Tab-separated table of C-alpha atoms and ligand atoms in Angstrom:
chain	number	residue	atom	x	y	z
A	1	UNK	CA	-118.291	-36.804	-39.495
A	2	UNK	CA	-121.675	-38.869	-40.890
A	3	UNK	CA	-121.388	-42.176	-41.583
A	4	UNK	CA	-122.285	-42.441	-45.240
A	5	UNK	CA	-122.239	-46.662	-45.717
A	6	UNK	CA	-124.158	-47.953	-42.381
A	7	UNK	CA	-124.094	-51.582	-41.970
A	8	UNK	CA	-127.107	-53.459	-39.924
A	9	UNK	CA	-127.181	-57.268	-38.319
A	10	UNK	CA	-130.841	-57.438	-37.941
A	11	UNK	CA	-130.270	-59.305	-34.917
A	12	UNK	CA	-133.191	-60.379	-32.527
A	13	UNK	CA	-136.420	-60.873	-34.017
A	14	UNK	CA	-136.817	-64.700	-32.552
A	15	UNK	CA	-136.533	-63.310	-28.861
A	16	UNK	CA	-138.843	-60.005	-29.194
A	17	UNK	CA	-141.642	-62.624	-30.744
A	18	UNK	CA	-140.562	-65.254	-27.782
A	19	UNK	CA	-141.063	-62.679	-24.877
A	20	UNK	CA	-144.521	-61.882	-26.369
A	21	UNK	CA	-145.100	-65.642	-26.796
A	22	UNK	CA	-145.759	-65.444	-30.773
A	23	UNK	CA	-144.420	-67.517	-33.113
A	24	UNK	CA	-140.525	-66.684	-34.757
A	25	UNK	CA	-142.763	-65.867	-37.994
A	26	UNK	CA	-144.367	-62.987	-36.230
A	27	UNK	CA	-141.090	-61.741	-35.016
A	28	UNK	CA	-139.599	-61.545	-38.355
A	29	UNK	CA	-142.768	-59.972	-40.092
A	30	UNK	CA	-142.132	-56.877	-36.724
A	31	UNK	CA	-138.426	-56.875	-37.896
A	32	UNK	CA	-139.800	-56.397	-41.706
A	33	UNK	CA	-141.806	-53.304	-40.631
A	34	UNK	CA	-139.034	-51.966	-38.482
A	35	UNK	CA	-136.555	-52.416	-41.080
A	36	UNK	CA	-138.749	-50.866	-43.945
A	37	UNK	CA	-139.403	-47.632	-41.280
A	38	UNK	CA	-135.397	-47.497	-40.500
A	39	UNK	CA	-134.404	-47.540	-43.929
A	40	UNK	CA	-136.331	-44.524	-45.191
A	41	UNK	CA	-135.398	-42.522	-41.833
A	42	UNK	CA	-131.625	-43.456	-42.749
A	43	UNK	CA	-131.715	-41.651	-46.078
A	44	UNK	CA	-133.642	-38.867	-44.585
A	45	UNK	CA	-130.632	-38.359	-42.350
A	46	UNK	CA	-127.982	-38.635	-44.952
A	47	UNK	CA	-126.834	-42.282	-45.162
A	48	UNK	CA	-125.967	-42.475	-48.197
A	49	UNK	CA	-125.566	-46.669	-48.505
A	50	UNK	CA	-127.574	-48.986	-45.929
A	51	UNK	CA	-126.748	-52.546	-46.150
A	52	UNK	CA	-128.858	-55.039	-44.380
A	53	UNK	CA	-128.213	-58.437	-43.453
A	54	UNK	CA	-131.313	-59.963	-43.691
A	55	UNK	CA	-129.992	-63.835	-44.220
A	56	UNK	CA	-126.983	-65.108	-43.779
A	57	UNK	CA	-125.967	-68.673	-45.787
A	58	UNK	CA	-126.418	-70.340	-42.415
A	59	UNK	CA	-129.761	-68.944	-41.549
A	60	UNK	CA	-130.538	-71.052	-44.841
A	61	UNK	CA	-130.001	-74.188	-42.463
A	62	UNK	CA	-132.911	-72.910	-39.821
A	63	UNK	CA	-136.419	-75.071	-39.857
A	64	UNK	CA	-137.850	-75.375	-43.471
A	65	UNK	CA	-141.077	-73.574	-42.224
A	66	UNK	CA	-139.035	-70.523	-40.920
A	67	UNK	CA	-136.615	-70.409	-44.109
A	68	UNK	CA	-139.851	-70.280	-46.455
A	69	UNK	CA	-141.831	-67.941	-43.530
A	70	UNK	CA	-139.265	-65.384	-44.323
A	71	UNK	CA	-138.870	-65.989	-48.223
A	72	UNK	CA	-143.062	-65.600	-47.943
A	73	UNK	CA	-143.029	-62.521	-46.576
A	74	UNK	CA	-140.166	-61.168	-48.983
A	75	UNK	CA	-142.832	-62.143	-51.643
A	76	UNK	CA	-145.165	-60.259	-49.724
A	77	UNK	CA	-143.306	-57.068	-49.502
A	78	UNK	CA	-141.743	-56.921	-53.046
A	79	UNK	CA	-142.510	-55.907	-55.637
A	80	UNK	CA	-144.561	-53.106	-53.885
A	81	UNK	CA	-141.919	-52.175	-52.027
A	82	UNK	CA	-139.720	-51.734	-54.913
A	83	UNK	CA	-142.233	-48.940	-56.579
A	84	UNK	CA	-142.075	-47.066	-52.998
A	85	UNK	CA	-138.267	-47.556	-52.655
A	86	UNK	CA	-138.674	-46.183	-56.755
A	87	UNK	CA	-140.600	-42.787	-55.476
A	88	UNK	CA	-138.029	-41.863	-52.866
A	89	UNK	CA	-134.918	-42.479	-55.441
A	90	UNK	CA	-133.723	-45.135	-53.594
A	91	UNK	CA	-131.653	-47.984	-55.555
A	92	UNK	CA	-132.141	-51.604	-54.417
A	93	UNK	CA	-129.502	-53.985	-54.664
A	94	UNK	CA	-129.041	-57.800	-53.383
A	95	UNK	CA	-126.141	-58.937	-52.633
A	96	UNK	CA	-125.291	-62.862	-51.214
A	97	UNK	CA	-125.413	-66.341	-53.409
A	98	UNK	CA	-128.286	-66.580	-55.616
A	99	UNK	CA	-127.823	-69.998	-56.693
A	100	UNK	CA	-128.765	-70.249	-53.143
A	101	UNK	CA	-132.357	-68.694	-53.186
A	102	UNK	CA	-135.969	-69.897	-55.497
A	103	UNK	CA	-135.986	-69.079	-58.348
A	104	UNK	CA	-139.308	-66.599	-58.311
A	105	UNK	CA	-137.732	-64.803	-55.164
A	106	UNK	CA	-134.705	-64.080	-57.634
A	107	UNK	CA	-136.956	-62.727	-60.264
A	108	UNK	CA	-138.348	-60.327	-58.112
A	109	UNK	CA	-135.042	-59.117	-57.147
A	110	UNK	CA	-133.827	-58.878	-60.902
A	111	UNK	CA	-137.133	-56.765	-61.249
A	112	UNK	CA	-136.259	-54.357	-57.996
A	113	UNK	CA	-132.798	-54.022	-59.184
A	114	UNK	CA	-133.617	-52.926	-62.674
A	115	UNK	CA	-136.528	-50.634	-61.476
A	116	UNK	CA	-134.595	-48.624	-59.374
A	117	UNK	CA	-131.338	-49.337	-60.902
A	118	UNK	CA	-131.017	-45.068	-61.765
A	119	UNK	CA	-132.139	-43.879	-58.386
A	120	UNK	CA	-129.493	-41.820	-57.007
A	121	UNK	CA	-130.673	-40.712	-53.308
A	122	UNK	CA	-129.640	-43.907	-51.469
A	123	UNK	CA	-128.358	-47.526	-52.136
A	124	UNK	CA	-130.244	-50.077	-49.942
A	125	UNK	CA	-127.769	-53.532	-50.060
A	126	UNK	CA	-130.004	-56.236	-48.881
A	127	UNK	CA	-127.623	-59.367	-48.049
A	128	UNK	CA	-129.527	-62.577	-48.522
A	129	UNK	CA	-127.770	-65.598	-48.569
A	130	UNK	CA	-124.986	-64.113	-48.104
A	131	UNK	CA	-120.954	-65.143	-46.452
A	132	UNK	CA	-118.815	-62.446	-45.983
A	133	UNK	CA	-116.268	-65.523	-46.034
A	134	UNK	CA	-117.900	-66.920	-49.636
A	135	UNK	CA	-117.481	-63.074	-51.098
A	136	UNK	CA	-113.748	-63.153	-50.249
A	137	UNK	CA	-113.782	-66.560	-51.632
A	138	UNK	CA	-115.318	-65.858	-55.358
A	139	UNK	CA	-113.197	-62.168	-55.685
A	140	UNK	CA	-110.534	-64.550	-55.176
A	141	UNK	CA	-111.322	-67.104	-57.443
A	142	UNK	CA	-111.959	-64.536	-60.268
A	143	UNK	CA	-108.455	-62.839	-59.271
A	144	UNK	CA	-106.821	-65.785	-59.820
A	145	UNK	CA	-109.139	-66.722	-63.075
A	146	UNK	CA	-107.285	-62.958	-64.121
A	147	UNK	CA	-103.813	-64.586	-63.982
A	148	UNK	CA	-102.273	-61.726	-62.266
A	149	UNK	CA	-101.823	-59.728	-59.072
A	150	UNK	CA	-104.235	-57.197	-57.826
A	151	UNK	CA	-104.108	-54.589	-56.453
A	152	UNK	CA	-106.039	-53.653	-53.243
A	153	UNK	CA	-108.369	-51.273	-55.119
A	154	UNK	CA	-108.845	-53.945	-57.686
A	155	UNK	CA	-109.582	-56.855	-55.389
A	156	UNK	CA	-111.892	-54.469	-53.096
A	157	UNK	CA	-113.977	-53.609	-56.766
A	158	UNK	CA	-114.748	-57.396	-56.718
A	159	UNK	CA	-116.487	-57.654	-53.601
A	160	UNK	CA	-120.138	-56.329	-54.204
A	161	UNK	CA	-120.363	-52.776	-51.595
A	162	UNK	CA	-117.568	-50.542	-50.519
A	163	UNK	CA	-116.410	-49.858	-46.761
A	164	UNK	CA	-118.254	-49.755	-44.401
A	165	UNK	CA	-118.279	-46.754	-41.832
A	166	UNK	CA	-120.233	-48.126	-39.454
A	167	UNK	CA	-121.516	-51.864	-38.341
A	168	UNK	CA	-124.478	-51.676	-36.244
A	169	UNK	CA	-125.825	-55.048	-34.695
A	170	UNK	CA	-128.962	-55.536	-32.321
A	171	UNK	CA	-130.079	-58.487	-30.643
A	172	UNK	CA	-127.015	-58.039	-27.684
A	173	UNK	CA	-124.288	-60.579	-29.585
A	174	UNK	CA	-121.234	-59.279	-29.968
A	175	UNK	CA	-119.877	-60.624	-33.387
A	176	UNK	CA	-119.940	-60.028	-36.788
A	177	UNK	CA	-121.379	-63.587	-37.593
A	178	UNK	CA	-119.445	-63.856	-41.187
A	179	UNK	CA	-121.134	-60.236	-42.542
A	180	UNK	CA	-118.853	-57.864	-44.788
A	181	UNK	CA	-115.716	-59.510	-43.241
A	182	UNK	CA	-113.134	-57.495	-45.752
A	183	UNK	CA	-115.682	-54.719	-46.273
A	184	UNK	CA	-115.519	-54.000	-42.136
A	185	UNK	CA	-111.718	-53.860	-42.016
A	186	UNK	CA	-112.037	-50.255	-40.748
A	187	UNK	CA	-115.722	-50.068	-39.290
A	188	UNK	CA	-116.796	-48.338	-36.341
A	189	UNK	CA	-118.634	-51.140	-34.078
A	190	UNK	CA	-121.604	-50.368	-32.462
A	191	UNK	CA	-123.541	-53.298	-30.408
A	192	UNK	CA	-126.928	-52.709	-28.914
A	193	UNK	CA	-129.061	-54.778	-26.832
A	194	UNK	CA	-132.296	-53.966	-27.873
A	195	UNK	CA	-134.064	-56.530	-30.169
A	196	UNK	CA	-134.316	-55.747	-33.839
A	197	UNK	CA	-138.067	-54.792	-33.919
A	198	UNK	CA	-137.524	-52.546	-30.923
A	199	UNK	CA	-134.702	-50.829	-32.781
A	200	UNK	CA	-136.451	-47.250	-33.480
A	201	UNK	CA	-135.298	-44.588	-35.638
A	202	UNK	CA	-134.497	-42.462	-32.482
A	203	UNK	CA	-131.944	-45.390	-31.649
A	204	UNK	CA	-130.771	-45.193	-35.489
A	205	UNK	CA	-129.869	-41.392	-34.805
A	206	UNK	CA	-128.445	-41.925	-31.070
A	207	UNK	CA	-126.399	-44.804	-33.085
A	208	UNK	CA	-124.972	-42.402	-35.384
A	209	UNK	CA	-124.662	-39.805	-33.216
A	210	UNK	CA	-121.996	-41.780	-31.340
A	211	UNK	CA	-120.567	-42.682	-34.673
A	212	UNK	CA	-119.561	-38.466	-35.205
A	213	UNK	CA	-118.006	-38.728	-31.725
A	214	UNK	CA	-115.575	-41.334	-32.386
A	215	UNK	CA	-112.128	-40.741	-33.531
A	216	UNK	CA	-111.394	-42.465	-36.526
A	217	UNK	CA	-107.867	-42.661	-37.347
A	218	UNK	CA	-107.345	-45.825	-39.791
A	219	UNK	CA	-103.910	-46.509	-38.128
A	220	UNK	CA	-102.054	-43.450	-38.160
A	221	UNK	CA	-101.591	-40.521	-35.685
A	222	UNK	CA	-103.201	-37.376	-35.459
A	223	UNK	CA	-101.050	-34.647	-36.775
B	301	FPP	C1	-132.052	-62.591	-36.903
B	301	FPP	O1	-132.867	-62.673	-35.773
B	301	FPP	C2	-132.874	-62.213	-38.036
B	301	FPP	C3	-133.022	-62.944	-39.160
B	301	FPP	C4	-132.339	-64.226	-39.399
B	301	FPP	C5	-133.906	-62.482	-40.234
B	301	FPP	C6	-133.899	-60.984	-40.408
B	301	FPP	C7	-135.057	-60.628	-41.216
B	301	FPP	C8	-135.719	-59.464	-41.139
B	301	FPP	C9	-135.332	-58.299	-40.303
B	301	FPP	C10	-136.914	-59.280	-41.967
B	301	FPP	C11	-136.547	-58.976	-43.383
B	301	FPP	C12	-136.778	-60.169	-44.171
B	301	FPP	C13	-136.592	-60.260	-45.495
B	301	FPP	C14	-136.841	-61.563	-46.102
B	301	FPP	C15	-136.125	-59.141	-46.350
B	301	FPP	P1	-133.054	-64.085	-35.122
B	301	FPP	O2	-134.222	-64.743	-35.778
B	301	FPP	O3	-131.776	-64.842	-35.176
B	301	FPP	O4	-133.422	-63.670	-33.664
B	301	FPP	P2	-132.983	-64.412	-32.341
B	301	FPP	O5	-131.486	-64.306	-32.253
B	301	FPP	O6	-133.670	-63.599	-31.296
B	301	FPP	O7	-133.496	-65.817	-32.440
């Protein structure tokens, strides 16, 4: 079985730039690159969703310099990534708390979300600001705003991606650091050591690889 929705914790980019005695900054832009490079190999092997956790509410609270370093070179890479994303039919899509990001960085996301909002290849879920515990929160919130009980199809349509097959996180750490909490109820978990930027897309396809080989069962028995 492929795993169509593959989940990524971008984990690692501080210690690959630390071992080569470069700033964080430099780590992250390697990580960029990497992730740009895995992203297009992904839909080339038939993910079908990628979701990305590229900032999580609490990376918000890192040094000023490194918060803005990585909102800089999200400038840097969008909008021109958003034409190339365009070409391959690859639809963007940011999910996290807004309220939480500038205001220009949000414009360019409106822009990459509208540009490639009929591509039909590949969704690529960047998570930016984003609490797995704050998405359960606000579905919640607008359940109860509804005045009556859900049901588990209609809460899961308020959280912003489906299921996830398959969690992948790099960097060694083995937790899921508040990312698609609900969303991973059924995930296969796959933890590698290797730093982010050293994360190639031969890993990528040894990583799912090992996802066909597992036995996923949801709970039940095998008849
Ligand atoms: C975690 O590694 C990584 C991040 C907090 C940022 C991830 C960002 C990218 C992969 C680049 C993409 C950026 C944008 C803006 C789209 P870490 O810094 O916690 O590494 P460490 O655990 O080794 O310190």
């Amino acid at each position: 079985m492929t795993a169509k929705h593959v989940a990524i914790i971008m984990d690692g980019n501080g210690r690959w730039a630390k071992k080569r005695l470069l700033p964080r900054s430099a780590g992250h832009r390697a990580g960029l690159k990497r992730m740009i490079s895995l992203s297009g190999h992904a839909f080339d092997v038939g993910v079908e969703r990628l979701t990305l956790y590229a900032l999580s509410e609490e990376n918000l609270l890192r040094p000023k310099e490194e918060v803005d370093g990585l909102f800089d070179l999200f400038r840097e890479y969008f909008p021109a990534q958003h034409s190339e994303l365009k070409e391959h039919g690859i639809r963007l899509c940011v999910i996290g708390n807004r309220a939480l990001l500038p205001a220009d960085i949000c414009e360019r996301i409106d822009e990459a979300e509208a540009a490639t909002r009929d591509c039909t290849r590949g969704t690529l879920c960047l998570a930016l600001a984003y609490s797995g515990r704050g998405e359960i929160e606000r579905a919640a919130n607008l359940a109860v705003r509804g005045g009556r009980e859900l049901t588990r199809e209609e809460f899961s349509g308020l959280l912003s991606v489906p299921p996830v097959d398959f969690l992948i996180r790099t960097g060694g750490e083995m937790r899921l650091s508040d990312f698609l909490l609900y969303e991973s109820a059924y995930a296969e978990l796959y933890f590698t050591k290797k730093l982010f930027p050293d994360f190639t897309n031969g890993d990528l396809d040894r990583a799912l690889k090992e996802f066909s080989l597992r036995d996923r069962r949801f709970g039940r028995v095998r008849s």
